[in-house]
GROMACS .gro file of C-alpha atoms in nm:
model
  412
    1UNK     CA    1  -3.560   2.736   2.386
    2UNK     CA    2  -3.657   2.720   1.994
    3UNK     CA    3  -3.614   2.976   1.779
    4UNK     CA    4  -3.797   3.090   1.473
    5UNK     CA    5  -3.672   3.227   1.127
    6UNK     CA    6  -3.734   3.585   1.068
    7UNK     CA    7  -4.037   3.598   0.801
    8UNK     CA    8  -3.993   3.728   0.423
    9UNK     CA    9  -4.264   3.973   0.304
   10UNK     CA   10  -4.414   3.823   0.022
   11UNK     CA   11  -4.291   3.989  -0.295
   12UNK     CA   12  -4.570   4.208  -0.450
   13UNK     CA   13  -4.730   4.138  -0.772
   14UNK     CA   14  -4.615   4.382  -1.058
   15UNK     CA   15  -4.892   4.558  -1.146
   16UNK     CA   16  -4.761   4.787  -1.455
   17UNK     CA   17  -4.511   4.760  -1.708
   18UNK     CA   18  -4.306   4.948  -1.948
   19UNK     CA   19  -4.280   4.831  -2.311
   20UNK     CA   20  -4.040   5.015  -2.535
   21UNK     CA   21  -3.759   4.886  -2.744
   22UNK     CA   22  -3.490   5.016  -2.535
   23UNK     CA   23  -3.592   5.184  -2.168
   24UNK     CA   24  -3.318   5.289  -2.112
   25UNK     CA   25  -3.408   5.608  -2.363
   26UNK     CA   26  -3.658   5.691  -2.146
   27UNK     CA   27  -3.526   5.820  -1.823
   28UNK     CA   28  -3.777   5.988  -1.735
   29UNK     CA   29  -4.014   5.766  -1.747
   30UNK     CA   30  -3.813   5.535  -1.528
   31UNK     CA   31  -3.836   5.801  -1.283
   32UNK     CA   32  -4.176   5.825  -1.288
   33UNK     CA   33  -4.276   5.494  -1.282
   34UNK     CA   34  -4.065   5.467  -0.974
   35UNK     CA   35  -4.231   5.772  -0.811
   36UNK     CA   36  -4.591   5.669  -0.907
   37UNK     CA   37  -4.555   5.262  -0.851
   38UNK     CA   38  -4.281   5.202  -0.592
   39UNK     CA   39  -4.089   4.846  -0.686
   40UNK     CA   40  -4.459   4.701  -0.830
   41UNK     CA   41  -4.354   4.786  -1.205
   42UNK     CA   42  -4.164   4.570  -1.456
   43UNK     CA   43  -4.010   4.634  -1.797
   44UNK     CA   44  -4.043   4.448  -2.120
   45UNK     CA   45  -3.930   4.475  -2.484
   46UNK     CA   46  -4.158   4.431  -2.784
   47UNK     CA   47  -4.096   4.084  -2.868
   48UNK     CA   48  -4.117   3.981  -2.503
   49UNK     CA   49  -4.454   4.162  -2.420
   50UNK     CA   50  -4.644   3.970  -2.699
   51UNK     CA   51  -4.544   3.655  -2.523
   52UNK     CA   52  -4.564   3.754  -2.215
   53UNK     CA   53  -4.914   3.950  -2.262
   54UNK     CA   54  -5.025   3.564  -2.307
   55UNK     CA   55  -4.910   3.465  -1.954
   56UNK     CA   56  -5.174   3.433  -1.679
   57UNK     CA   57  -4.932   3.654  -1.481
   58UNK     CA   58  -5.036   3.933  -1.719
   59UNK     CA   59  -5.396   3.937  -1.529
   60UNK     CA   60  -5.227   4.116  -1.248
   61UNK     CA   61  -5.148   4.388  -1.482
   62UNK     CA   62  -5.364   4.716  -1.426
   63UNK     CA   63  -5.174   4.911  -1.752
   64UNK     CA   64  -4.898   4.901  -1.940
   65UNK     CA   65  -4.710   5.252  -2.089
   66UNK     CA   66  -4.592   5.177  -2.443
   67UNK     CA   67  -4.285   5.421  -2.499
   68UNK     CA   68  -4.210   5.482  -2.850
   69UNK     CA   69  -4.012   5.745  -3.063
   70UNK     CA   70  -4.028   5.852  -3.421
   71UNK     CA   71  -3.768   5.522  -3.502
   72UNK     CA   72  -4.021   5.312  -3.389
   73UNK     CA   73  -4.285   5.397  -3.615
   74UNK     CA   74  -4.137   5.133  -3.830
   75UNK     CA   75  -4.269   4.899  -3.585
   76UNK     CA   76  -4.618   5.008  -3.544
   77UNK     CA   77  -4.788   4.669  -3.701
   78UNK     CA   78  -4.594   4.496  -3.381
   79UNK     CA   79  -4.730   4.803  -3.139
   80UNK     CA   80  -5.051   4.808  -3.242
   81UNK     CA   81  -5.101   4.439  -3.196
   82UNK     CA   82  -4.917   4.440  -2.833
   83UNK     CA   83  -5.227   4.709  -2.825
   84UNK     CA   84  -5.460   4.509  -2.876
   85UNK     CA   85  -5.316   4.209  -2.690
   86UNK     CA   86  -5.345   4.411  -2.373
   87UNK     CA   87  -5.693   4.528  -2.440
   88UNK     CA   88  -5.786   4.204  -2.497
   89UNK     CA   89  -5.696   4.106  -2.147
   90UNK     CA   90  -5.907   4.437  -2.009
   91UNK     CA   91  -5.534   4.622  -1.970
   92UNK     CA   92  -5.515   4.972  -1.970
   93UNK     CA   93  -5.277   5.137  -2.220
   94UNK     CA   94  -5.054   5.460  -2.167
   95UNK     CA   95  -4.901   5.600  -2.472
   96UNK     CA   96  -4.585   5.754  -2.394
   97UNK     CA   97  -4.466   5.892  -2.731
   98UNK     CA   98  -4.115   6.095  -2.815
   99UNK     CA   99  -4.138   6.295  -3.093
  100UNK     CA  100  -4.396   6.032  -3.271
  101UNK     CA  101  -4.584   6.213  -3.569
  102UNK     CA  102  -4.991   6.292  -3.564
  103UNK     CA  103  -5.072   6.004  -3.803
  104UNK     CA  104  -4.929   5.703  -3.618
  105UNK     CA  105  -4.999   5.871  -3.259
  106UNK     CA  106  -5.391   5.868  -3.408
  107UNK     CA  107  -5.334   5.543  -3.550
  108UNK     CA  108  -5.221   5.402  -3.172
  109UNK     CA  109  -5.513   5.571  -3.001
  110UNK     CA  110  -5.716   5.417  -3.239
  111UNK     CA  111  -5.590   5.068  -3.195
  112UNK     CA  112  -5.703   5.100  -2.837
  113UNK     CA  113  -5.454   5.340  -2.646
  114UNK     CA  114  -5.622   5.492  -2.349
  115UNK     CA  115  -5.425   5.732  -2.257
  116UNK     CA  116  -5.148   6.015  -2.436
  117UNK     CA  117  -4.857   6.134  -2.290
  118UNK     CA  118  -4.557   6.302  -2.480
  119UNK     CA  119  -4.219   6.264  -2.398
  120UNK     CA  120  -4.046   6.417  -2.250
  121UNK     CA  121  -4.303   6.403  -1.924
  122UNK     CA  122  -4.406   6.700  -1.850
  123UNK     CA  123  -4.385   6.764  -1.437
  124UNK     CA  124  -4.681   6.510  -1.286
  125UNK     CA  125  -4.840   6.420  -1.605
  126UNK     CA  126  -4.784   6.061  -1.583
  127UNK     CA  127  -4.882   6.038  -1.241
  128UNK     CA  128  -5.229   6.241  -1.366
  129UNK     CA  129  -5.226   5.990  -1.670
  130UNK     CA  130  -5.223   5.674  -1.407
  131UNK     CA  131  -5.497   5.854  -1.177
  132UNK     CA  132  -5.783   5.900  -1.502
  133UNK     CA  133  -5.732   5.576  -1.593
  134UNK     CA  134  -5.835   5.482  -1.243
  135UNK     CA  135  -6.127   5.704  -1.196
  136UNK     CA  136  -6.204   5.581  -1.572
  137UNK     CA  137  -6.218   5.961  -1.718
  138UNK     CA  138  -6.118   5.953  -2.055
  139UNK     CA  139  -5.808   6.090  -2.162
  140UNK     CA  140  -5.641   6.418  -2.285
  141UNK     CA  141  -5.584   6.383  -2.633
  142UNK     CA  142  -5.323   6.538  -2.839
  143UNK     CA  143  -5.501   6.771  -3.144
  144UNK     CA  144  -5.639   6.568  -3.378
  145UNK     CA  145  -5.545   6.834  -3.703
  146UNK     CA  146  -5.402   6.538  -3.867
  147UNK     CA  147  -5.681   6.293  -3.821
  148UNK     CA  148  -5.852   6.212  -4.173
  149UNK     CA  149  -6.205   6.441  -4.163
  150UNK     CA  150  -6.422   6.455  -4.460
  151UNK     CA  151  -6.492   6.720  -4.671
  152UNK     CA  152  -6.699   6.650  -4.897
  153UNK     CA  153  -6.582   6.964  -5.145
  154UNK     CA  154  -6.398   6.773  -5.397
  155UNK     CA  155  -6.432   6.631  -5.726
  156UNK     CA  156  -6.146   6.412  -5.793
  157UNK     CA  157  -5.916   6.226  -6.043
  158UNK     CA  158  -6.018   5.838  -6.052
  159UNK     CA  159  -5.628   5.655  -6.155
  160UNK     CA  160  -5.663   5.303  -6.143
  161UNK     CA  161  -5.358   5.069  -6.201
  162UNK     CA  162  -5.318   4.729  -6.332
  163UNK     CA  163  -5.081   4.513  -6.404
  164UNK     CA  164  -5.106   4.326  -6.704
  165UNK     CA  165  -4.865   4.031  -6.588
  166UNK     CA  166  -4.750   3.968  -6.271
  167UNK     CA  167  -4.426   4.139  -6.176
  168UNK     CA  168  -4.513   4.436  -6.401
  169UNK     CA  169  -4.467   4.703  -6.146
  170UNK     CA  170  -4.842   4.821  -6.110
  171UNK     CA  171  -4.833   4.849  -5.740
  172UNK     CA  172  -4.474   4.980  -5.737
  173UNK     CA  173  -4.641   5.281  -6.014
  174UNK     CA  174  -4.944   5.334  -5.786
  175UNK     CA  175  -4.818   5.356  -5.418
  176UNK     CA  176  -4.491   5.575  -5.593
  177UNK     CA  177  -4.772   5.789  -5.832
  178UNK     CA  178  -5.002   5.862  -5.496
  179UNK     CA  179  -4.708   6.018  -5.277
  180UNK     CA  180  -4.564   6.191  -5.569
  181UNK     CA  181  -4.925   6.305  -5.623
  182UNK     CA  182  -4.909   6.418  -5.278
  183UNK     CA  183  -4.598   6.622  -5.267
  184UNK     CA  184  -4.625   6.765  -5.618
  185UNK     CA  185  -4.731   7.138  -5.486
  186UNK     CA  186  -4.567   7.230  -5.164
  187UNK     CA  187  -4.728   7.563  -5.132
  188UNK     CA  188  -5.111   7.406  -5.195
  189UNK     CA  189  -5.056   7.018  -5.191
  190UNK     CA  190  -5.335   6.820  -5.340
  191UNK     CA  191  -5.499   6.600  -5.136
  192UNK     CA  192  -5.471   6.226  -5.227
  193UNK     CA  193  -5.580   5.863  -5.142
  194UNK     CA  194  -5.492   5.534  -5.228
  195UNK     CA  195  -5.738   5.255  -5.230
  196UNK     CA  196  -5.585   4.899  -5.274
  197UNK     CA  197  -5.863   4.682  -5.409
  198UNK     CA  198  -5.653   4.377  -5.454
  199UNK     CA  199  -5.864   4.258  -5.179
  200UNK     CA  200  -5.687   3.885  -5.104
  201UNK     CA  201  -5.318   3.985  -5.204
  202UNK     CA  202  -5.274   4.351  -5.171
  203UNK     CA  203  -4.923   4.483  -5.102
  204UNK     CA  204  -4.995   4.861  -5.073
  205UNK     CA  205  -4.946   4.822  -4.683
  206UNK     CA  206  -4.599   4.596  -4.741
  207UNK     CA  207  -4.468   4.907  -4.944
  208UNK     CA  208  -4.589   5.191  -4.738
  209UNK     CA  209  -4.530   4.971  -4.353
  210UNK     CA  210  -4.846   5.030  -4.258
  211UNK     CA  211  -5.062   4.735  -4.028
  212UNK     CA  212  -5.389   4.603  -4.193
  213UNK     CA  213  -5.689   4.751  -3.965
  214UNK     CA  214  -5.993   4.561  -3.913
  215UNK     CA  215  -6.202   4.876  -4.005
  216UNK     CA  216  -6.148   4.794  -4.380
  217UNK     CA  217  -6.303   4.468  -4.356
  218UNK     CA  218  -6.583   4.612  -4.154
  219UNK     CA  219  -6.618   4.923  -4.432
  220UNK     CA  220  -6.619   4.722  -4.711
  221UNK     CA  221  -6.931   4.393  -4.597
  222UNK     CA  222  -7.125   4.665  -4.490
  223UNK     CA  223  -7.060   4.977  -4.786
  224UNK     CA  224  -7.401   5.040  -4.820
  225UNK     CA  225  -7.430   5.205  -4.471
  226UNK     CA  226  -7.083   5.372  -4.501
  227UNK     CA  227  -7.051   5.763  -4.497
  228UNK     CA  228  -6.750   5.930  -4.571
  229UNK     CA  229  -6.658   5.965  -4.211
  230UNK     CA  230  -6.668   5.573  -4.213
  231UNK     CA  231  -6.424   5.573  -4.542
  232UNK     CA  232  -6.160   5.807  -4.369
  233UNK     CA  233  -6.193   5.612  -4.021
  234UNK     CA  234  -6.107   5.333  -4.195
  235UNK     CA  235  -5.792   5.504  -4.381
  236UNK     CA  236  -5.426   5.539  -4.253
  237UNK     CA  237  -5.244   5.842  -4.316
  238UNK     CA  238  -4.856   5.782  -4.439
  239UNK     CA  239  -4.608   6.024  -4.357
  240UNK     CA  240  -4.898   6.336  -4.306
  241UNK     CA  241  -5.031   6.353  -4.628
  242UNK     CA  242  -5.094   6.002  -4.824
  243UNK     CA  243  -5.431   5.868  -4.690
  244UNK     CA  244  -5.441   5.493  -4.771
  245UNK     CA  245  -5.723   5.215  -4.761
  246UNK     CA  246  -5.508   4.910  -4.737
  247UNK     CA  247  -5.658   4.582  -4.849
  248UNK     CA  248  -5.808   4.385  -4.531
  249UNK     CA  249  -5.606   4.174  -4.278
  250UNK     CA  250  -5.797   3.878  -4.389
  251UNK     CA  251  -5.825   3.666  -4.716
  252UNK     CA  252  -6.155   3.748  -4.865
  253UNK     CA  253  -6.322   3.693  -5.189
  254UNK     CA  254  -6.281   3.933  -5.468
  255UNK     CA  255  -6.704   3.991  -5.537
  256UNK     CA  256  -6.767   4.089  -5.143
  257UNK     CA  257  -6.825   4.410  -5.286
  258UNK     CA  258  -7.045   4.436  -5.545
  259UNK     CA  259  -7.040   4.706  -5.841
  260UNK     CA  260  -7.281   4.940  -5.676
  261UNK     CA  261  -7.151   4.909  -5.358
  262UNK     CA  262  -6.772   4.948  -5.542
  263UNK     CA  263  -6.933   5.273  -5.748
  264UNK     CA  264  -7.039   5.433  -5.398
  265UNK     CA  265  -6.683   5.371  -5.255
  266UNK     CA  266  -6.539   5.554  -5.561
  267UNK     CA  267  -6.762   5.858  -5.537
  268UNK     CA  268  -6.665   5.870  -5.170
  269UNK     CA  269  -6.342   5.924  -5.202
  270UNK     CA  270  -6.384   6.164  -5.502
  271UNK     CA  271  -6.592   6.377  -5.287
  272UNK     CA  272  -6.306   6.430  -5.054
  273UNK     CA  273  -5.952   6.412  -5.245
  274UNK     CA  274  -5.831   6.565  -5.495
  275UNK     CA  275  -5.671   6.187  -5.680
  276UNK     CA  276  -5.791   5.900  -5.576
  277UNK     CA  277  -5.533   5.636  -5.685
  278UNK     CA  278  -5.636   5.289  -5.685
  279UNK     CA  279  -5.419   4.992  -5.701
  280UNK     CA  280  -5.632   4.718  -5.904
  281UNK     CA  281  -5.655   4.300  -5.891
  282UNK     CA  282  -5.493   4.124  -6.165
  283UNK     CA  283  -5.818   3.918  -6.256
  284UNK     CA  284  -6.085   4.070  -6.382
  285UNK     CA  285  -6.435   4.092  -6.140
  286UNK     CA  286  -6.745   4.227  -6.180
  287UNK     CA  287  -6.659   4.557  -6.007
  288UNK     CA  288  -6.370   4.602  -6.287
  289UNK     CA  289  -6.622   4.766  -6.537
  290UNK     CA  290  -6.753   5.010  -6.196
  291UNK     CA  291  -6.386   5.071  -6.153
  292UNK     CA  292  -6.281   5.147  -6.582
  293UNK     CA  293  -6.602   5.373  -6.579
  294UNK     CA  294  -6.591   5.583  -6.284
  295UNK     CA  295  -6.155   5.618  -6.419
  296UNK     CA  296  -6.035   5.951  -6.557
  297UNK     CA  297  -5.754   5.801  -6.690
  298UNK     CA  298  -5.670   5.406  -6.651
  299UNK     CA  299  -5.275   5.257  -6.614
  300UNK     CA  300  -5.217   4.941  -6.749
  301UNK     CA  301  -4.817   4.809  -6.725
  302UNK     CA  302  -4.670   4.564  -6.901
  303UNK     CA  303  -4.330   4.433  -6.991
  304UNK     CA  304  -4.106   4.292  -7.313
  305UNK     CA  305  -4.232   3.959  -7.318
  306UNK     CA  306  -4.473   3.712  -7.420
  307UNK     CA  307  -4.743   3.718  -7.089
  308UNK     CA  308  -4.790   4.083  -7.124
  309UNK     CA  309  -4.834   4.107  -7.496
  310UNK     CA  310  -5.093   3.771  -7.470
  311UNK     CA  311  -5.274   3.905  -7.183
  312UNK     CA  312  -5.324   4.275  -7.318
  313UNK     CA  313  -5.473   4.147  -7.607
  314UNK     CA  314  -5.717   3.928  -7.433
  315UNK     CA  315  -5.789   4.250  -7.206
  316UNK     CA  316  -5.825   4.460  -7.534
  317UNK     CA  317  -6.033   4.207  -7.684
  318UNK     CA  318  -6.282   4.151  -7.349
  319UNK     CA  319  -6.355   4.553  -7.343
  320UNK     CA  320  -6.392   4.627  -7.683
  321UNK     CA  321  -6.673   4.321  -7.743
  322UNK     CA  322  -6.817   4.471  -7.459
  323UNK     CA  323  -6.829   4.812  -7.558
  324UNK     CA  324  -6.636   4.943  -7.263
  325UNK     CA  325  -6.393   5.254  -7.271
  326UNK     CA  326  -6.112   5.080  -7.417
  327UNK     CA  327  -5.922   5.444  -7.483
  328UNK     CA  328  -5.882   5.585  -7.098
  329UNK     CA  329  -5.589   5.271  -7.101
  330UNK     CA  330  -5.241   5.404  -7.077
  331UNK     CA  331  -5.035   5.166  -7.137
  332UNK     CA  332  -4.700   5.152  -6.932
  333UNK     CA  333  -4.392   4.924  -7.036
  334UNK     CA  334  -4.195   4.928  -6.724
  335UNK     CA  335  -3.826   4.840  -6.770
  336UNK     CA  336  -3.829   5.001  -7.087
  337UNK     CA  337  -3.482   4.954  -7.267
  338UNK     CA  338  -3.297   5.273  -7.207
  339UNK     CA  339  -3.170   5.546  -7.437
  340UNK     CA  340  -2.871   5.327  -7.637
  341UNK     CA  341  -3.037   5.017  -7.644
  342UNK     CA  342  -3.185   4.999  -8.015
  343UNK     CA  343  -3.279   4.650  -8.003
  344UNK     CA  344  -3.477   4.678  -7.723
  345UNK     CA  345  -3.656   4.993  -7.841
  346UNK     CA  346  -3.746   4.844  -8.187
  347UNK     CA  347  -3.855   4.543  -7.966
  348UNK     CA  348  -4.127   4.756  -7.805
  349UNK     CA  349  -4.203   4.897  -8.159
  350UNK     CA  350  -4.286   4.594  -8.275
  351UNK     CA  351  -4.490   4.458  -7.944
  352UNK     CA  352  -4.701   4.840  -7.970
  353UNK     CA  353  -4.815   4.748  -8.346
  354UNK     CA  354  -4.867   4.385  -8.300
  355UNK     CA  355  -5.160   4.488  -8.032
  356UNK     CA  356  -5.282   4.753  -8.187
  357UNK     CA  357  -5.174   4.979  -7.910
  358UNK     CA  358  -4.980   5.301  -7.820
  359UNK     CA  359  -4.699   5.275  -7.494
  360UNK     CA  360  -4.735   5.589  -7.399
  361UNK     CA  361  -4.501   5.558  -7.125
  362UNK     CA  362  -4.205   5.391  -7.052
  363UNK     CA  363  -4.077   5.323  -6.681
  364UNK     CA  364  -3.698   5.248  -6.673
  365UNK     CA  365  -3.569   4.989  -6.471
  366UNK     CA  366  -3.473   5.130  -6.084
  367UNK     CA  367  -3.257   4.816  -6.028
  368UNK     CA  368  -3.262   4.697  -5.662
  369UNK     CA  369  -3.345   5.004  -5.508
  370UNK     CA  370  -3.710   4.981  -5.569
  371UNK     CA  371  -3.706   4.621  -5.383
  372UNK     CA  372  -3.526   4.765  -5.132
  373UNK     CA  373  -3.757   5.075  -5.070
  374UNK     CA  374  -4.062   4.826  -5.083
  375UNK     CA  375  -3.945   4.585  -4.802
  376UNK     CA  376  -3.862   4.862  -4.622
  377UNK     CA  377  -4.186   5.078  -4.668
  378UNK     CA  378  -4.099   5.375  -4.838
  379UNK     CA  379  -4.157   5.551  -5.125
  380UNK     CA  380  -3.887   5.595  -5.431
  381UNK     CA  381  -3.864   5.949  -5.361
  382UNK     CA  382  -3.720   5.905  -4.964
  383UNK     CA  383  -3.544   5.533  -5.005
  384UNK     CA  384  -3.392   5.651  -5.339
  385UNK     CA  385  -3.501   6.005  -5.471
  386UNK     CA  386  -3.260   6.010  -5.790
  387UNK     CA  387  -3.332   5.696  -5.857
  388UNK     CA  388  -3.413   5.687  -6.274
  389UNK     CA  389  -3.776   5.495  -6.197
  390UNK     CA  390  -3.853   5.796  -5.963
  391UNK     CA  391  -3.747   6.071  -6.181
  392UNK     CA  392  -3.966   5.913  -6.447
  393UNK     CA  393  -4.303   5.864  -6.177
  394UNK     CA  394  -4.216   6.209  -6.048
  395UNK     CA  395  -4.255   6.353  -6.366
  396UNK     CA  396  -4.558   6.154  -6.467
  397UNK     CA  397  -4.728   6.301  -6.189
  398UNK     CA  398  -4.616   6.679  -6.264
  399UNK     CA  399  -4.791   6.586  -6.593
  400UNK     CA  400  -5.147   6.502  -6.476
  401UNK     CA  401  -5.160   6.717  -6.209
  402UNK     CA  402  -5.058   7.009  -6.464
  403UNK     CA  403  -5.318   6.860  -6.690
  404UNK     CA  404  -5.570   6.839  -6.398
  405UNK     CA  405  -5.490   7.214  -6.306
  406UNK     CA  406  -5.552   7.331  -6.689
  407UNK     CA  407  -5.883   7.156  -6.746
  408UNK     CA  408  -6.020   7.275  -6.385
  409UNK     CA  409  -5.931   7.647  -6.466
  410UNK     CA  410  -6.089   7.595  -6.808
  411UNK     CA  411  -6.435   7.473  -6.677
  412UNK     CA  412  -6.391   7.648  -6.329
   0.00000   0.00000   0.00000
């Protein structure tokens, strides 16, 4: 008599997975996902799902839910390409998001998120989440008060900074100046944008940890057809009140916007903010003069040595033969020698007559803290608030906004 081995079910193919950085800090979720997909659901980290979002095992996928929390927003460069990894493979994408703010919840659906749900889950919502995505009806959407909208009611401040030399601290002045900007007035805060128009090597996004969208590159071949819709599409919002045009994800050449296409991006963001802050090249293109004209007043830092005082005179020597508006430059020395150090301020006495110039302002040196606040994407003012650079921005920006306030109420 033969006998026969009893037969294994074949296992079933996971068809949706959880990507978070640690699952276990969802619980409900877990729950959920057991209640709404039996045993067919897997979990994955955010290293892992990159790779594994590259696997052919990843067709069998009908959606992933992406569970983040307001620690991960760190990480959202890494989210918002597992995003797009998964849409990329037709993937659905549920958003499960713990106490995630406005800006980068936008920022996500954006990206390519199909579906919101906050956490914790309210009673069935996931389950209703999993069933739209199946009948393909689009999603509930959390309000959108914090998603850029134009106005169009605004006439603002044009502050463009350069850097005379490299290392000079002109990005460090304008991302710090625009969030100062931003939080000057608590009870009526201004509204502000930063526009970084070093288009091939633009840090902006390093020092405020924000991912490089592919909108920006689309805004800027095409400005001619851009609205001011298209311009604040195309923005990120730090934090709930800094809007920010980052430079584009890809290497492009400096002229792929031309000065009349640059002058119409200007006066689109002056329609709607309040300051437009605008973190400038080091080399000198033909938008520069668009830029210089179109500024209300026009940083330019330098240091205590001999780059900076060669290059400022070759700058002061290229506007003036041109006839441009050599006087809106401020000039900024940034690590000025501090209060006791009489050698170094006779040093900067000296460098100020030589050119022909007048230092205005002097930035002190912030030490390692403003390295450390850049790599890790914040501003001075949360990364190291009494830090002596801060203090010095903060109160720079007190001054033109008080100065901005006066000369609207005189003409208003």
């Amino acid at each position: 008599m033969s006998s026969t081995a009893p037969l294994q079910p074949d296992p079933q193919p996971v068809s949706a997975c959880t990507i978070s950085r640690d699952v276990q800090q969802f619980d409900l979720l877990i729950e959920d996902m057991e209640a709404a997909m039996g045993e067919n659901w897997g979990d994955l980290g955010f290293e892992d799902a990159l790779a594994f979002l590259e696997q052919p095992e990843a067709d069998e996928l009908e959606f992933v839910a992406v569970a983040i929390s307001k620690e991960d927003e760190r990480l959202l460069t890494l989210i918002a390409d597992i995003i797009a990894r998964a849409k990329r493979r037709d993937i659905k994408v549920v958003l499960i998001a713990d106490d995630v703010s406005p800006a980068a919840l936008h920022q996500l659906l954006r990206e390519g998120g199909d579906e919101f749900v906050p956490y914790p889950l309210p009673e069935g919502e996931l389950a209703q989440a999993i069933d739209r995505l199946r009948k393909g009806v689009g999603p509930i959407l959390p309000e959108p008060a914090a998603a850029p909208r134009a106005t169009g009611d605004r006439s603002g401040v044009v502050i463009p900074v350069q850097g005379l030399a490299g290392g000079s601290g002109a990005t460090t002045l304008a991302v710090n100046l625009a969030w100062e900007l931003a939080n000057v007035d608590s009870k009526a805060p201004p509204r502000v944008c930063l526009i970084d128009l070093d288009l091939q090597f633009g840090t902006v996004a390093t020092y405020l940890d924000l991912p490089r969208r592919e909108a920006v590159l689309e805004l800027l071949s095409d400005p001619a057809s851009a609205d001011s819709e298209s311009l604040l599409s195309a923005m990120l919002i730090h934090n709930e009140r800094l809007h920010v045009l980052t430079s584009p994800s890809e290497l492009v050449p400096l002229d792929l916007v031309g000065p009349d296409d640059m002058a119409r991006l200007i006066e689109m963001a002056r329609v709607n903010f309040d300051y437009v802050v605008i973190d400038m090249p080091a080399n000198m293109v033909d938008w520069s003069e668009t830029v210089l004209r179109a500024a209300h007043v026009y940083f330019a830092t330098l240091e205590l040595d001999m780059r900076s005082a060669q290059n400022t005179m070759r700058l002061k020597r290229a506007l003036q033969s041109e006839d441009l508006p050599f006087e809106k430059l401020r000039f900024v020395l940034n690590r000025a020698p501090g209060f006791t150090d009489l050698s170094g301020k006779s040093r900067a006495r000296r460098l100020a007559d030589s050119l022909g110039i007048s230092i205005e302002i002097q930035l002190p040196d912030g030490g390692r803290a403003v390295t450390q606040s850049a790599d890790h994407g914040t501003p001075l003012s949360e990364g190291a608030p009494k830090n002596a650079l801060r203090r010095e921005i903060a109160k720079l920006a007190r001054s033109v906004h008080k100065v901005n306030i006066a000369e609207t109420e005189a003409t208003g």
